[in-house]
Amino acid sequence: MTRAVISSGPMPGTEPTMHMDMATDLAGILMPSPVLTASGCAAAGRELDQFFDITQIGAVVTKSVMLQPRSGRPTPRMAETPSGMLNSIGLQGPGIDRFLEHDLSWLDERGARTIVSIAGRTVDEYAKLAARLRTAPGVDGIEVNISCPNVEDRGQVFACDPTAAANVLQAVRRNSDPRMPIFAKLSPDVTDIVGVAESVVRAGATGVSVINTLLGMVINPDTMRPHLAGITGGLSGPAIRPVAVRCVWQIRKAFPDLPIIGMGGIRSGLDALEFILAGADAVSVGTVVFHDPSSPMRIHEELEQALVERGFATVAEAVGYAHRGADPVDQEDDLDFISE
Amino acid sequence: MTRAVISSGPMPGTEPTMHMDMATDLAGILMPSPVLTASGCAAAGRELDQFFDITQIGAVVTKSVMLQPRSGRPTPRMAETPSGMLNSIGLQGPGIDRFLEHDLSWLDERGARTIVSIAGRTVDEYAKLAARLRTAPGVDGIEVNISCPNVEDRGQVFACDPTAAANVLQAVRRNSDPRMPIFAKLSPDVTDIVGVAESVVRAGATGVSVINTLLGMVINPDTMRPHLAGITGGLSGPAIRPVAVRCVWQIRKAFPDLPIIGMGGIRSGLDALEFILAGADAVSVGTVVFHDPSSPMRIHEELEQALVERGFATVAEAVGYAHRGADPVDQEDDLDFISE
Amino acid sequence: MVPVQVKGEVLDMRRVGAYHVLSLTAPGITDITRPGHFVTLGIGGEESSMVLRRAFAIHQVQSRGVYGGTLDVVIGVHGKGTRWLSERRRHDVIDIVGPLGRPFVLPKERVACVLIGGGYGSAPLFMLAEQLRERGCRVDVVVGASTEEKLFGVLDLKRLASTLTITTDDGSLGEHGRVTDVLPALMDRVDAGVVYACGPMGMLQAVAELATERRTYSQCAVEEAMACGIGVCMTCVVPVIGEDGVTRMLRSCVEGPVFRGDRVRWADVGTIPPDTLGAPEQGGH
Amino acid sequence: MVPVQVKGEVLDMRRVGAYHVLSLTAPGITDITRPGHFVTLGIGGEESSMVLRRAFAIHQVQSRGVYGGTLDVVIGVHGKGTRWLSERRRHDVIDIVGPLGRPFVLPKERVACVLIGGGYGSAPLFMLAEQLRERGCRVDVVVGASTEEKLFGVLDLKRLASTLTITTDDGSLGEHGRVTDVLPALMDRVDAGVVYACGPMGMLQAVAELATERRTYSQCAVEEAMACGIGVCMTCVVPVIGEDGVTRMLRSCVEGPVFRGDRVRWADVGTIPPDTLGAPEQGGH
Ligand SMILES: Cc1cc2nc3c(=O)[nH]c(=O)nc-3n(C[C@H](O)[C@H](O)[C@H](O)COP(=O)(O)OP(=O)(O)OC[C@H]3O[C@@H](n4cnc5c(N)ncnc54)[C@H](O)[C@@H]3O)c2cc1C
Ligand SMILES: Cc1cc2nc3c(=O)[nH]c(=O)nc-3n(C[C@H](O)[C@H](O)[C@H](O)COP(=O)(O)OP(=O)(O)OC[C@H]3O[C@@H](n4cnc5c(N)ncnc54)[C@H](O)[C@@H]3O)c2cc1C
Ligand SMILES: Cc1cc2nc3c(=O)[nH]c(=O)nc-3n(C[C@H](O)[C@H](O)[C@H](O)COP(=O)(O)O)c2cc1C
Ligand SMILES: Cc1cc2nc3c(=O)[nH]c(=O)nc-3n(C[C@H](O)[C@H](O)[C@H](O)COP(=O)(O)O)c2cc1C
Ligand code: FES
Ligand code: FES
């Protein structure tokens, strides 16, 4: 792959305190770091700005916003699971109008780069959200959360159907500035994530964000009922990291030049490096923010260190580096067993 | 659902050392316990018999066996991940002939109940394996591992295509004794696991085993290459438990009377209880055997305790108990957001 | 008040009845702590499978001294995280974020205040009682629990309060019954201007309803399961009626944990009341 | 020999050079331990995110005494599991499974034996040296490491062996070079009948090839990543030529870790040689 050309190996003896330029160009968004927040895990940046300077990370990806205010689901909305958690928030939020007035304007004034995540219940809602964003100042990119049920199609989740996913992305593309970077956020709960990626890219997505949570559930041993009021919830955190890395790998393999934001259980700079080597241009930190509110900045620093130690001069050099060279095993992979 | 009728709640003051009858009828297989081993995590029982009496658990589910001897994949074949592991063994095994002679006969003599797991590369191989088992003594059930690529269909994994999965199950059914319980082992890496379950049940599966591993991968930060020689591997262990419980729940909801073997990250009796409440008739212990070779017996005992404390008189009473009663939230579930 | 994230060192861990009192160094946190604030603690060390922090009301702070600020929390062992915490020993290091949340509001006037604590819910009332007394308010305290050993801090509270009333469900200490059995008479006797409460949801509901019936201002510190504790995740919401009469699902970690007792829709906690802003039934979505 | 699973108590943890020596009670294990056996240890406690055990060669056993059997392992801190182990303290409890694997085979005759250890690979050679000497065999030992502090047990080995030769890659102690630089001369000098080796794969390969060239019988304890350590998972395989001349992928945890040096296909470790029984290329599957 052409993105991942590097000739020099790790430089032994590199000073552990050396710095490098972490500047990242994500589909035209120029950022000082490839480390972003994950949608729904950073609200609209204000709270995290207490713990680190949010203008120093790549971008704030805001909680998915809908057209109207939304109360979300009843509590309990979360359960801790081994190395992860389930959530079932139900996209509680203020609605696009108040979001623009109250949240986006603050982010803009603060000088943070912002990727606005949007969610709808119909293709038309996505279209309207994109149209509202078109005139709003301070939008550096749009992330389209398609892990929502389509109320016009028996609640079938957009992200689980390549055609429905494409319809959403097409509607968002048509209603956005043509230069606006648009990322389709993909669900891992599908048989063929590369197929969904292909479909949304054809429909006009500039890039993809992978992955959203996995559908999971916990039964409470005391009540002997599902623990979450919403019954099922989204599984996130380090537990899902191997699934997320695999999804990034597969998509990068199929699309050597597609901008990819990778996420799923990133806890350290080495975890972030794993995603970048697998093919992510940038990474989002989600659940681990709950564990460590300073983590996006810490991960930025640890990643910088890890890249320097390995002799990379830019972040871009490391993107997809794990795909380098011929790979005989990989060739026969499809004809061998993918799972025991 | 009819399987889960219980009127009494937990009995306070129940002695913590009380025993109950753990007898379990799994699709006609009469077992002293609902706790089984998981395929590939107990070989053919011999090694674990050093740590506990394998005739006291429900059954030994053997490592998936193929027609011919098979060398498996190169090493590294495993990676530890947060609360889980990846494996890429490549179904190393002796082939069916030596398995029958050497392993099944030992299990039979030992008096253990045995569910034989089979794996093939073509529908015909599955048919032949079933035919070989038809005359073999000591087979209490067959588990059909369909997470294998179909060499006749560009390596498309059987379990990821409802039609291919059904073809395998039909072939196995036709070549087996009509009374033989046959379990289709399902992969969670699909958009619609209930649809696959429906398909294999129509094709003649007596029940289903859920779940096999999730496809994942790890990049080694030192070599900056995929850590496993096989590149991707199967994710197992407590990390995936919420996904597994969700799959059992969904299938039980769709099929009130289908025999289900639940598995995925079971580490304790309470974890086993979670699967049973979600709808599993029996449970398999996999990865946690590596952590604690005595775990199947320990989990049996802890589960017994947990059931007694909750006032259940039989295991069957607890099966699917979390589905009881009307559930307004569940009704609206499909029209709400399944994932953030 | 801006919360900080610091590494705290365990100075002491001691058993008090059914609880563990953990003393930690907490530089930068103690100076800005007010009664009702809480902290969250990282659990299980670096390779822990427990990814979520646990929340604890700040019980006491000592701002000066060689450690540059220390704080105490009172821990009731509930599940695996609190069990792990209870096993910490001197010199262990724990990641602390705090102070978090909205603290108790203190009255401007010298009114009589009744403080009610259920179980470990009495922990944040110590600082509150001290500060109310500094302002010249009369302070009467009621503590209740299921049984004697689940009461926390009875001796110290006796010293801090004009009167201390104790109730236990099993009658093992104090009055046999619940805090709300003794509350009305006490409120009348002292002519209570404000009621402060911290404890289980059921108790808060009963106390708030009692206070509201009597048109007494009340402040209740709620306890909802929290994933982040800092306002970014939306797991910790309760239905609260705003100044504008509209019910919203508010985050108890940043808009609480202390709420006005008459504003929380106690009976609807764990649901989305149909008239909540953005509720599914309303506006067709 | 049937392995058992027991709870061991930490009796001692001490630093030796770059390593940690951990002494554990291990009732039921020590009596049946032979040189070359290993144990696996549970890591990180109940709420650990690390689900796999870690394998360690048994360094020493003390069978009697108040503790009813204790054993020592030598730990080189490598990743998070060994780091956690190195932080254990007296009275901590660790889950032990052992003894595991096939031990070294001892010669029936009184032949001269050369023992080679790389890094912590010298750990299992102590018991081996003792037992060989008890049988009247001459024992000469070679230990090597990258640098002095990564040598283990030099003083004790001096006592146990007729001669001890030390090599370090950086020349910080002993000969400047590798164990295989000194091995041929030593083998000739003592007329070695058996060579025993434990250490990194590269070293084992070099030693085994040297021995095989000279038609000397060799026994090598390999170290492959193991998920279960008891033979049920198939992660730990190496290509080994059987008596029948057929190469099979054998489990190093139960069919090893000690293999005949001339039987392991060292150059092919990490691959499936095409002529392996059941290899993909062979027989069309
Ligand atoms: C603002 C606030 C203040 C608190 N103050 C105290 C205090 O002073 N002393 C004290 O002992 N406890 C206090 N708690 C409760 C304490 O946080 C829980 O007991 C603790 O989180 C349970 O963790 P666990 O690991 O033992 O239980 P687990 O059941 O293993 O916890 C699993 C998950 O559920 C959450 N959870 C479970 N029970 C509760 C609960 N009752 N409240 C909130 N989250 C819960 C945990 O935080 C964790 O994320 C407070 C909670 C909140 C929200
Ligand atoms: C039979 C045998 C005997 C051993 N004897 C000793 C000994 O006496 N002293 C000693 O210090 N070490 C010994 N080792 C190596 C020791 O098991 C590893 O260093 C240890 O597993 C690394 O764990 P970690 O958590 O530090 O590393 P991590 O990198 O966190 O481990 C991740 C996973 O990979 C496995 N792994 C990583 N490196 C190795 C390795 N080199 N060998 C096997 N598995 C590995 C781990 O077991 C774990 O499952 C032995 C290994 C084997 C197989
Ligand atoms: C509490 C919570 C809320 C989330 N809300 C959203 C959301 O609104 N929109 C979205 O696209 N993803 C949402 N996510 C998913 C994350 O953005 C992310 O894709 C996922 O959690 C995996 O990353 P992580 O493991 O780092 O958390 C949410 C995740 C969590 C844990
Ligand atoms: C090392 C390993 C080997 C496995 N081999 C098989 C196999 O041969 N056939 C099969 O159906 N499942 C196999 N599995 C999957 C398990 O049977 C089980 O479905 C999965 O691991 C989830 O359960 P667990 O989390 O308890 O391990 C294997 C799993 C592991 C970890
Ligand atoms: S706990 Fe995350 S918003 Fe309150
Ligand atoms: S480690 Fe499991 S078979 Fe050897």
Coordinates of N, CA and C in Angstrom, one line a residue, chain B residues 32 46 56 70 80 90 93 127 140 241 257 313 325:
Chain B
P32 N -25.8 -35.3 34.3 CA -25.9 -34.9 35.7 C -25.7 -33.4 36.0
R46 N -9.1 -36.2 28.3 CA -8.1 -36.9 29.1 C -7.3 -36.0 30.1
Q56 N -18.5 -36.3 36.0 CA -19.4 -35.6 36.8 C -20.0 -34.4 36.2
R70 N -4.6 -33.0 10.5 CA -4.4 -31.6 10.1 C -3.4 -31.0 11.0
E80 N -2.8 -12.9 24.3 CA -3.7 -12.5 25.4 C -4.2 -11.1 25.1
G90 N -6.1 -23.3 13.8 CA -6.2 -23.9 12.5 C -6.7 -25.3 12.6
G93 N -5.5 -31.4 14.3 CA -6.1 -32.6 14.9 C -5.7 -33.9 14.2
A127 N -20.8 -34.4 5.6 CA -21.6 -35.6 5.5 C -20.8 -36.9 5.8
D140 N -22.9 -39.1 22.1 CA -24.2 -38.7 22.7 C -24.8 -37.6 21.9
R241 N -18.4 -12.1 26.8 CA -19.6 -12.6 27.5 C -20.9 -11.8 27.2
D257 N -38.6 -23.2 22.5 CA -38.3 -24.6 22.9 C -37.1 -25.2 22.3
A313 N -35.8 -25.4 42.0 CA -35.7 -26.8 42.4 C -35.0 -27.6 41.3
G325 N -42.7 -12.8 32.1 CA -43.6 -11.6 32.3 C -43.6 -10.7 31.0

